[in-house]
PDB file of C-alpha atoms in Angstrom:
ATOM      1  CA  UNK A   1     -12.396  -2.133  -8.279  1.00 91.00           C
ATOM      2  CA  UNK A   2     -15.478  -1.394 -10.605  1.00 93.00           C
ATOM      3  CA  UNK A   3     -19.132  -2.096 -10.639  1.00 96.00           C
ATOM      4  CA  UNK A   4     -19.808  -5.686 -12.579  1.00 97.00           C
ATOM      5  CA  UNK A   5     -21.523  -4.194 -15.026  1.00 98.00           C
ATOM      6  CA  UNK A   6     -18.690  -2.206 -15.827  1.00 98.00           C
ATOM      7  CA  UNK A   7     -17.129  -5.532 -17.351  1.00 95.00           C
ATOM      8  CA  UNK A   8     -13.735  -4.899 -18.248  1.00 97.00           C
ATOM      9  CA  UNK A   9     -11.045  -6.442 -16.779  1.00 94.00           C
ATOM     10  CA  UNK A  10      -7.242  -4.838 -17.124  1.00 93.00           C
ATOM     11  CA  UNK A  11      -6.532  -0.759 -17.075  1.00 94.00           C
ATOM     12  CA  UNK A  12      -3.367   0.832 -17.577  1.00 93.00           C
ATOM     13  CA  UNK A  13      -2.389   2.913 -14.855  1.00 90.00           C
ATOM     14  CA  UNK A  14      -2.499   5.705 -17.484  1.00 92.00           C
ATOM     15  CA  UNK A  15      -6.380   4.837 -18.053  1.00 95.00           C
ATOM     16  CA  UNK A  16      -6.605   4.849 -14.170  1.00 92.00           C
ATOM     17  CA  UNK A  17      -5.233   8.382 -13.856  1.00 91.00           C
ATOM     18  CA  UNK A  18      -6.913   9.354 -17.142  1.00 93.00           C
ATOM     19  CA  UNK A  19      -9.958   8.581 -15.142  1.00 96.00           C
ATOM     20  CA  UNK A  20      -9.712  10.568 -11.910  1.00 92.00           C
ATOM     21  CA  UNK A  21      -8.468  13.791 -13.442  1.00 93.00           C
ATOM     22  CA  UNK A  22     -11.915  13.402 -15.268  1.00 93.00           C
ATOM     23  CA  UNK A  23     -10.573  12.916 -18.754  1.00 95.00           C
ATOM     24  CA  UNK A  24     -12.751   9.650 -19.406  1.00 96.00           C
ATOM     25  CA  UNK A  25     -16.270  10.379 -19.059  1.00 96.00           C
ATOM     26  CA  UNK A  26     -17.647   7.175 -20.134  1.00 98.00           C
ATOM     27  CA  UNK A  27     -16.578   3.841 -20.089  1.00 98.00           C
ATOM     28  CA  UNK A  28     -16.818   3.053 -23.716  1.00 98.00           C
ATOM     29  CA  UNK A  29     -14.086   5.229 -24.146  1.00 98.00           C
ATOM     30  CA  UNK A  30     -11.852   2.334 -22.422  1.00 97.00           C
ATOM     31  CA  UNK A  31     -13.897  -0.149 -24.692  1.00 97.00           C
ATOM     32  CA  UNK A  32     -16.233  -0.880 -21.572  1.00 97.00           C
ATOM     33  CA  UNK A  33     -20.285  -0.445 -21.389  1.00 98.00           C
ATOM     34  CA  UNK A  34     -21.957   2.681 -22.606  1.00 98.00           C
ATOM     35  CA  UNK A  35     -21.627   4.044 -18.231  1.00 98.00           C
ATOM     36  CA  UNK A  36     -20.700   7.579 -17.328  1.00 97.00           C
ATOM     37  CA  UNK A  37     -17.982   7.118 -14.943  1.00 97.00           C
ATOM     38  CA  UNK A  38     -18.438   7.370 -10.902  1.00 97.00           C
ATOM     39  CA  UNK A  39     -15.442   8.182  -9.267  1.00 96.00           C
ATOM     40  CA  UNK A  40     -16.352   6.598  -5.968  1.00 95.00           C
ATOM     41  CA  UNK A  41     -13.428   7.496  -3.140  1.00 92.00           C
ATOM     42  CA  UNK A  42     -12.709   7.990   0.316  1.00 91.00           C
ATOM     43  CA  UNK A  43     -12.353  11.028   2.310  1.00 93.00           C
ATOM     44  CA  UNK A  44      -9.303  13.216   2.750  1.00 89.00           C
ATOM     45  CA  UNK A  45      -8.100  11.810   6.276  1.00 90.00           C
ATOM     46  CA  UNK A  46      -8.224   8.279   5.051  1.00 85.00           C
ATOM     47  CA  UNK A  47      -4.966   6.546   4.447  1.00 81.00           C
ATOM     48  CA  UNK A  48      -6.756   4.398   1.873  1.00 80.00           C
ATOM     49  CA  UNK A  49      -6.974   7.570  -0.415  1.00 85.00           C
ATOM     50  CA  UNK A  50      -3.346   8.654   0.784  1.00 83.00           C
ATOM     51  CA  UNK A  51      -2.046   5.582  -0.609  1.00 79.00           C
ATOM     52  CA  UNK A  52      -3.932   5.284  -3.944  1.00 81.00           C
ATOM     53  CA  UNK A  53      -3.219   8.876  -4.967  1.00 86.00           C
ATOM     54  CA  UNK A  54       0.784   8.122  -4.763  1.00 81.00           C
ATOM     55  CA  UNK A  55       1.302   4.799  -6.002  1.00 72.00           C
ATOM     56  CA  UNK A  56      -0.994   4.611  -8.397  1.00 76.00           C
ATOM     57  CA  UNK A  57      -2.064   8.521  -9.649  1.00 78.00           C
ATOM     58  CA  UNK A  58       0.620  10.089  -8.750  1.00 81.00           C
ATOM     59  CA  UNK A  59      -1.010  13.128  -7.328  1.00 84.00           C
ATOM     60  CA  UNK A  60      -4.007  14.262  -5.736  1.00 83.00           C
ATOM     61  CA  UNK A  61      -7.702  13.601  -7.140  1.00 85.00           C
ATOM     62  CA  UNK A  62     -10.062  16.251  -8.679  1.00 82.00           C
ATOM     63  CA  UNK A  63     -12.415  18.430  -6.710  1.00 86.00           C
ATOM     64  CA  UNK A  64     -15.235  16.463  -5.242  1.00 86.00           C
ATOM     65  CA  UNK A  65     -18.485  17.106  -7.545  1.00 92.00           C
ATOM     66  CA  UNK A  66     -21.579  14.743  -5.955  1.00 95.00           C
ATOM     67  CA  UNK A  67     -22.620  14.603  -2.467  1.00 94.00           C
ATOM     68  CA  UNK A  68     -24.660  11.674  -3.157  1.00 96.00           C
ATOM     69  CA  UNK A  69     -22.013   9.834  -6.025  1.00 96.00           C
ATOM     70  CA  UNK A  70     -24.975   9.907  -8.434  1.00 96.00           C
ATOM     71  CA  UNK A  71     -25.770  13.453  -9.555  1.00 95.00           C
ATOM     72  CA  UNK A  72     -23.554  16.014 -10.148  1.00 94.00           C
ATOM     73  CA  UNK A  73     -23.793  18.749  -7.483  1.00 95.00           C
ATOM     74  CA  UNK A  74     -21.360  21.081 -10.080  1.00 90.00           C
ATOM     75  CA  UNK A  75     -22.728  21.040 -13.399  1.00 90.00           C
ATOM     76  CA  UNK A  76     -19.157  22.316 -14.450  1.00 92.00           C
ATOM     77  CA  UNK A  77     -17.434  19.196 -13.195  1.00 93.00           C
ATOM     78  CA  UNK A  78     -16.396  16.643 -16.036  1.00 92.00           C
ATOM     79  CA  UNK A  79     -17.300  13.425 -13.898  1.00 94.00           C
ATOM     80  CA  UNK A  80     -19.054  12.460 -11.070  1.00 95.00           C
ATOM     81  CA  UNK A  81     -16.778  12.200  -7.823  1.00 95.00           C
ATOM     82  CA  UNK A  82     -18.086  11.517  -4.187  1.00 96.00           C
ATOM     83  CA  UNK A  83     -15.887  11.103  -0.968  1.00 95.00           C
ATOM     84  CA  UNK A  84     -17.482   8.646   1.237  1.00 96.00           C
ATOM     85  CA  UNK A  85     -15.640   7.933   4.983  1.00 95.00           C
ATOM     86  CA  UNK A  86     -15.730   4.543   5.281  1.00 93.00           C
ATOM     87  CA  UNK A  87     -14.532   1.454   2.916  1.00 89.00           C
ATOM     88  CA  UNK A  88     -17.722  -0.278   3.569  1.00 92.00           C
ATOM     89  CA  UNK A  89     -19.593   2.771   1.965  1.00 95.00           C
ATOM     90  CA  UNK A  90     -17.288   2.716  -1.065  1.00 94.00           C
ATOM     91  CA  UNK A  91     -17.711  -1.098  -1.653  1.00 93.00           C
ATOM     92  CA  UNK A  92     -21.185  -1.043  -1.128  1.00 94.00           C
ATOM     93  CA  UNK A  93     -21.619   2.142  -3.342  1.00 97.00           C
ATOM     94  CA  UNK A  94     -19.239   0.797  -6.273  1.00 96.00           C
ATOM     95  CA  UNK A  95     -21.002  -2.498  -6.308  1.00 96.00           C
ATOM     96  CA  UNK A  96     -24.569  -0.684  -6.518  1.00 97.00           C
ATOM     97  CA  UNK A  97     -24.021   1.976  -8.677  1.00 98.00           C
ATOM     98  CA  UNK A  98     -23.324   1.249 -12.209  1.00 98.00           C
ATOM     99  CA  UNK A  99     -20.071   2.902 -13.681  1.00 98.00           C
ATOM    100  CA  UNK A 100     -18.925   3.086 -10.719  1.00 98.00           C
ATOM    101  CA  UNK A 101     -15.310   2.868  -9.909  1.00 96.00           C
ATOM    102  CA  UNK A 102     -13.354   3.014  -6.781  1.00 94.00           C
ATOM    103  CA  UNK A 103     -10.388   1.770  -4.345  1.00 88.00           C
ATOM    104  CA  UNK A 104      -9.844  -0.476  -1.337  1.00 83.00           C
ATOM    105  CA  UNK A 105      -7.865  -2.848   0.831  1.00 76.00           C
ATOM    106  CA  UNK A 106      -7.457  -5.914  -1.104  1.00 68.00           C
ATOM    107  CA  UNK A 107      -8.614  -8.279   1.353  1.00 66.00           C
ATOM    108  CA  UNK A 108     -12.304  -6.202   1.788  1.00 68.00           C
ATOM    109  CA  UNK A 109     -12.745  -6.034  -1.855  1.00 64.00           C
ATOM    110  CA  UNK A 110     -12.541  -9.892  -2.331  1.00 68.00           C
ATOM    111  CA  UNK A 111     -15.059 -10.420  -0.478  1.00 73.00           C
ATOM    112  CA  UNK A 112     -17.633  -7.712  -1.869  1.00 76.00           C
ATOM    113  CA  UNK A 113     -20.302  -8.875  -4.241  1.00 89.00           C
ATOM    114  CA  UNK A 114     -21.931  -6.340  -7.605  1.00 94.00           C
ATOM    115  CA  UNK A 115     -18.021  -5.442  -8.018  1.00 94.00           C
ATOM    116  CA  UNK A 116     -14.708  -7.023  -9.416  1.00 92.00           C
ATOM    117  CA  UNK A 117     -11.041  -6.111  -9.015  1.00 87.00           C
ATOM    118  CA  UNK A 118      -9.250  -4.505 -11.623  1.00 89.00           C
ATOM    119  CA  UNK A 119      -5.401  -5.587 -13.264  1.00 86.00           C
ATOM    120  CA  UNK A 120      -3.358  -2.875 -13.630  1.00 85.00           C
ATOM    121  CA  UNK A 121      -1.005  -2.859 -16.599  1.00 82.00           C
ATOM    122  CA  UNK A 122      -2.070  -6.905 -17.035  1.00 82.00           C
ATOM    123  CA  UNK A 123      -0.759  -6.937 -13.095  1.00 76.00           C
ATOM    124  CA  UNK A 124      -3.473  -9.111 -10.865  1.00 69.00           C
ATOM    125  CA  UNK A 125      -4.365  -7.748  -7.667  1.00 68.00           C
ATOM    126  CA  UNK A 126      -3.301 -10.985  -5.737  1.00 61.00           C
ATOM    127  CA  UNK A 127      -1.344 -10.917  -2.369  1.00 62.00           C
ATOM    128  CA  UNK A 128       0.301 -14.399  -3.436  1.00 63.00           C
ATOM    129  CA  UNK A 129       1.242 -12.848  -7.254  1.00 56.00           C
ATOM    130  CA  UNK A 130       2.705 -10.470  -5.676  1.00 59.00           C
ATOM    131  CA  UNK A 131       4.977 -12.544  -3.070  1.00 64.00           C
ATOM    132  CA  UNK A 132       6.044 -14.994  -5.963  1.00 60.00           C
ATOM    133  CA  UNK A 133       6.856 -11.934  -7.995  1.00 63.00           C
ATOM    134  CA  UNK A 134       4.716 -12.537 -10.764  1.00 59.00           C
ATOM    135  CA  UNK A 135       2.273  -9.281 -10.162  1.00 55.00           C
ATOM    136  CA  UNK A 136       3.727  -5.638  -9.977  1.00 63.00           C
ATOM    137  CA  UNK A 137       0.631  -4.410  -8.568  1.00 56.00           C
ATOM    138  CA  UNK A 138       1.401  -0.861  -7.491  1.00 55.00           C
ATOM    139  CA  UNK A 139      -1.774  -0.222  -5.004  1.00 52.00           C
ATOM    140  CA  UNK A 140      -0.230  -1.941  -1.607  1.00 56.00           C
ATOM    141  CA  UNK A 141       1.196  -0.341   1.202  1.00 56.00           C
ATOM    142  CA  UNK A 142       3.512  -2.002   3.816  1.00 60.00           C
ATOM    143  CA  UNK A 143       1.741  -1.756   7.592  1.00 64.00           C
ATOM    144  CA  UNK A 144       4.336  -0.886  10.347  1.00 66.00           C
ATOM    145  CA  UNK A 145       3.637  -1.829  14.162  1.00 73.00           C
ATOM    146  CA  UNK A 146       5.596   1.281  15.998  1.00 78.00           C
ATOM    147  CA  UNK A 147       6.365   0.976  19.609  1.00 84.00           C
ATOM    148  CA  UNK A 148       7.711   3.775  21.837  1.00 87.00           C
ATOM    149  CA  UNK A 149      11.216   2.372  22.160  1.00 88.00           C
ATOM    150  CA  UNK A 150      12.202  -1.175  22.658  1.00 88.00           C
ATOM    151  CA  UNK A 151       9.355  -2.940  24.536  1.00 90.00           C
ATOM    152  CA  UNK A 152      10.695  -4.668  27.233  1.00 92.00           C
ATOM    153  CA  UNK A 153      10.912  -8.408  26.940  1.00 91.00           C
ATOM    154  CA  UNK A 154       8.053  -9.438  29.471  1.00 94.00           C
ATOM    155  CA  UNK A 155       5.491  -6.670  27.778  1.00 93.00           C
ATOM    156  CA  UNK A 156       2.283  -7.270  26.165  1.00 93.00           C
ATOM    157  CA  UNK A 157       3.717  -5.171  23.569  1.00 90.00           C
ATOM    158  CA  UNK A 158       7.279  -7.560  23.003  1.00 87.00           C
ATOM    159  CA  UNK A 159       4.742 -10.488  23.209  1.00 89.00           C
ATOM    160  CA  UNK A 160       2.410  -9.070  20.326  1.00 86.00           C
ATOM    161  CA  UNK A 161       5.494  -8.430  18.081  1.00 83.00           C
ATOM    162  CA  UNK A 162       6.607 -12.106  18.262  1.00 82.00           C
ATOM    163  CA  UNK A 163       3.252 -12.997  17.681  1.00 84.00           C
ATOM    164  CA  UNK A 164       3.269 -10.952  14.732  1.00 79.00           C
ATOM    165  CA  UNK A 165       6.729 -12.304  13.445  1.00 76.00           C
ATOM    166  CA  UNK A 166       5.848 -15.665  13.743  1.00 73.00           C
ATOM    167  CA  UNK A 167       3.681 -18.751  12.679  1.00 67.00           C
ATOM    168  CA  UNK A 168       0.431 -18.144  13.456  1.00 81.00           C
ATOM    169  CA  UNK A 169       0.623 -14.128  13.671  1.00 80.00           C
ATOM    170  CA  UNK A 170       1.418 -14.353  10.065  1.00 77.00           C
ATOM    171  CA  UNK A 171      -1.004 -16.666   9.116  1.00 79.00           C
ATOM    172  CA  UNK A 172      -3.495 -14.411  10.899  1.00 79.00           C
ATOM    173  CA  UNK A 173      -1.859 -11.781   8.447  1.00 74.00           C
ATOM    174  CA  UNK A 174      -2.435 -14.139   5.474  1.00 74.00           C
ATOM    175  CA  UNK A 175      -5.962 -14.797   6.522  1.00 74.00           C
ATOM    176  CA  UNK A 176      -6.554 -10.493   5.845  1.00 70.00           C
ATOM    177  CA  UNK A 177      -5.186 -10.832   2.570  1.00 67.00           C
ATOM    178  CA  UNK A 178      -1.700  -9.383   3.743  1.00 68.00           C
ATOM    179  CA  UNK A 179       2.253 -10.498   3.174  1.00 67.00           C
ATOM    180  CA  UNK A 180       4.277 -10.614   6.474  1.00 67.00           C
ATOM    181  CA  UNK A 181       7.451  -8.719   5.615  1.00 67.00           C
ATOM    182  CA  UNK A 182       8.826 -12.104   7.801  1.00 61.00           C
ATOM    183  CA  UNK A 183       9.093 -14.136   5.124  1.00 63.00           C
ATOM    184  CA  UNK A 184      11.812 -14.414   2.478  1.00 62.00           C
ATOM    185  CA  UNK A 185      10.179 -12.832  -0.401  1.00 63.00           C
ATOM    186  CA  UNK A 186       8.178 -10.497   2.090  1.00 61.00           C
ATOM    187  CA  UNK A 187      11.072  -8.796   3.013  1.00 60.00           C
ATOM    188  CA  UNK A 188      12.534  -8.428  -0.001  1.00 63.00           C
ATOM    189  CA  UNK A 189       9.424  -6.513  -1.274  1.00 58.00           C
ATOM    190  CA  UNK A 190       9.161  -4.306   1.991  1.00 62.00           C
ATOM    191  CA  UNK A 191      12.911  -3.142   1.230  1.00 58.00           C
ATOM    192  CA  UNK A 192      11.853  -2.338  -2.025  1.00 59.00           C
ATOM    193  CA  UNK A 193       9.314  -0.090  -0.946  1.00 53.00           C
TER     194      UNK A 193
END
């Protein structure tokens, strides 16, 4: 997702990389505003960042350059680039610092206001797109529920798996902006990936 004053709508994935190995400095490169670009992400332990960097870049990000994502710490570094640790500090930083770009769960960054999500190759960021098949999106991630063993039958644990596999755990699912891997064209996606 980007600041809203960023105002673009649709990057390649190619722009996207472009952009966090610092090659794109400014977003009038991309056609956008006359911004430097913020690289706004999320720390190394985060699973967030893990999934980002291999679906959609393809490798790791550039050294970190800003401890507070507006000046440059390194005057060396090509862009700005701050690790924050939370998604709440990247949505809130993204949508108040203009230029800023950065990456979340779906779901979180619906709801943010001073931001917008991004299409990817013309691809909507839409858990329903996706489902129907009309959106390749490439930034999702299938959540497993692990278990040591098979839970026995009577367990909390059994119980919370049929919850999850069923009606209203998957609408619960749903609600967070997720596809239960239940349903027909769920599971064919999760096998794909």
């Amino acid at each position: 997702m980007v600041n809203d004053d960023v105002r673009l709508t649709n990057l390649s994935t190619n722009d996207v990389r472009r952009l966090y190995r610092g090659e794109i400095r400014n977003w009038r490169q991309l056609g956008g505003p006359d911004l430097p670009v913020h690289l706004v992400s999320r720390d190394a332990n985060s699973g967030t960042r893990q999934v980002f960097q291999r679906r959609v870049l393809g490798r790791g990000e550039i050294a970190n350059s800003s401890v507070d994502c507006v000046h440059k710490d390194d005057p060396t570094a090509a862009v700005i680039r701050c690790e924050l640790d939370s998604t709440d500090q990247v949505l809130t930083t993204v949508a108040d610092l203009p230029g800023a770009i950065g990456y979340s769960e779906l779901n979180l960054a619906g709801r943010a206001k001073g931001l917008h999500s991004l299409r990817l190759d013309g691809d909507p960021a839409s858990a329903d797109a996706i489902e129907h098949g009309t959106s390749d999106y490439p930034y999702r991630e299938i959540e497993y529920a692990y278990t040591y063993g098979r839970p026995p039958a009577d367990s909390l644990a059994s119980s919370f798996l049929t919850y999850l596999a069923r009606g209203n755990g998957q609408d619960v699912i749903r609600t967070h902006g997720h596809l239960p891997c239940w349903t027909p064209e769920g599971l064919t996606l999760c096998a794909q990936d």
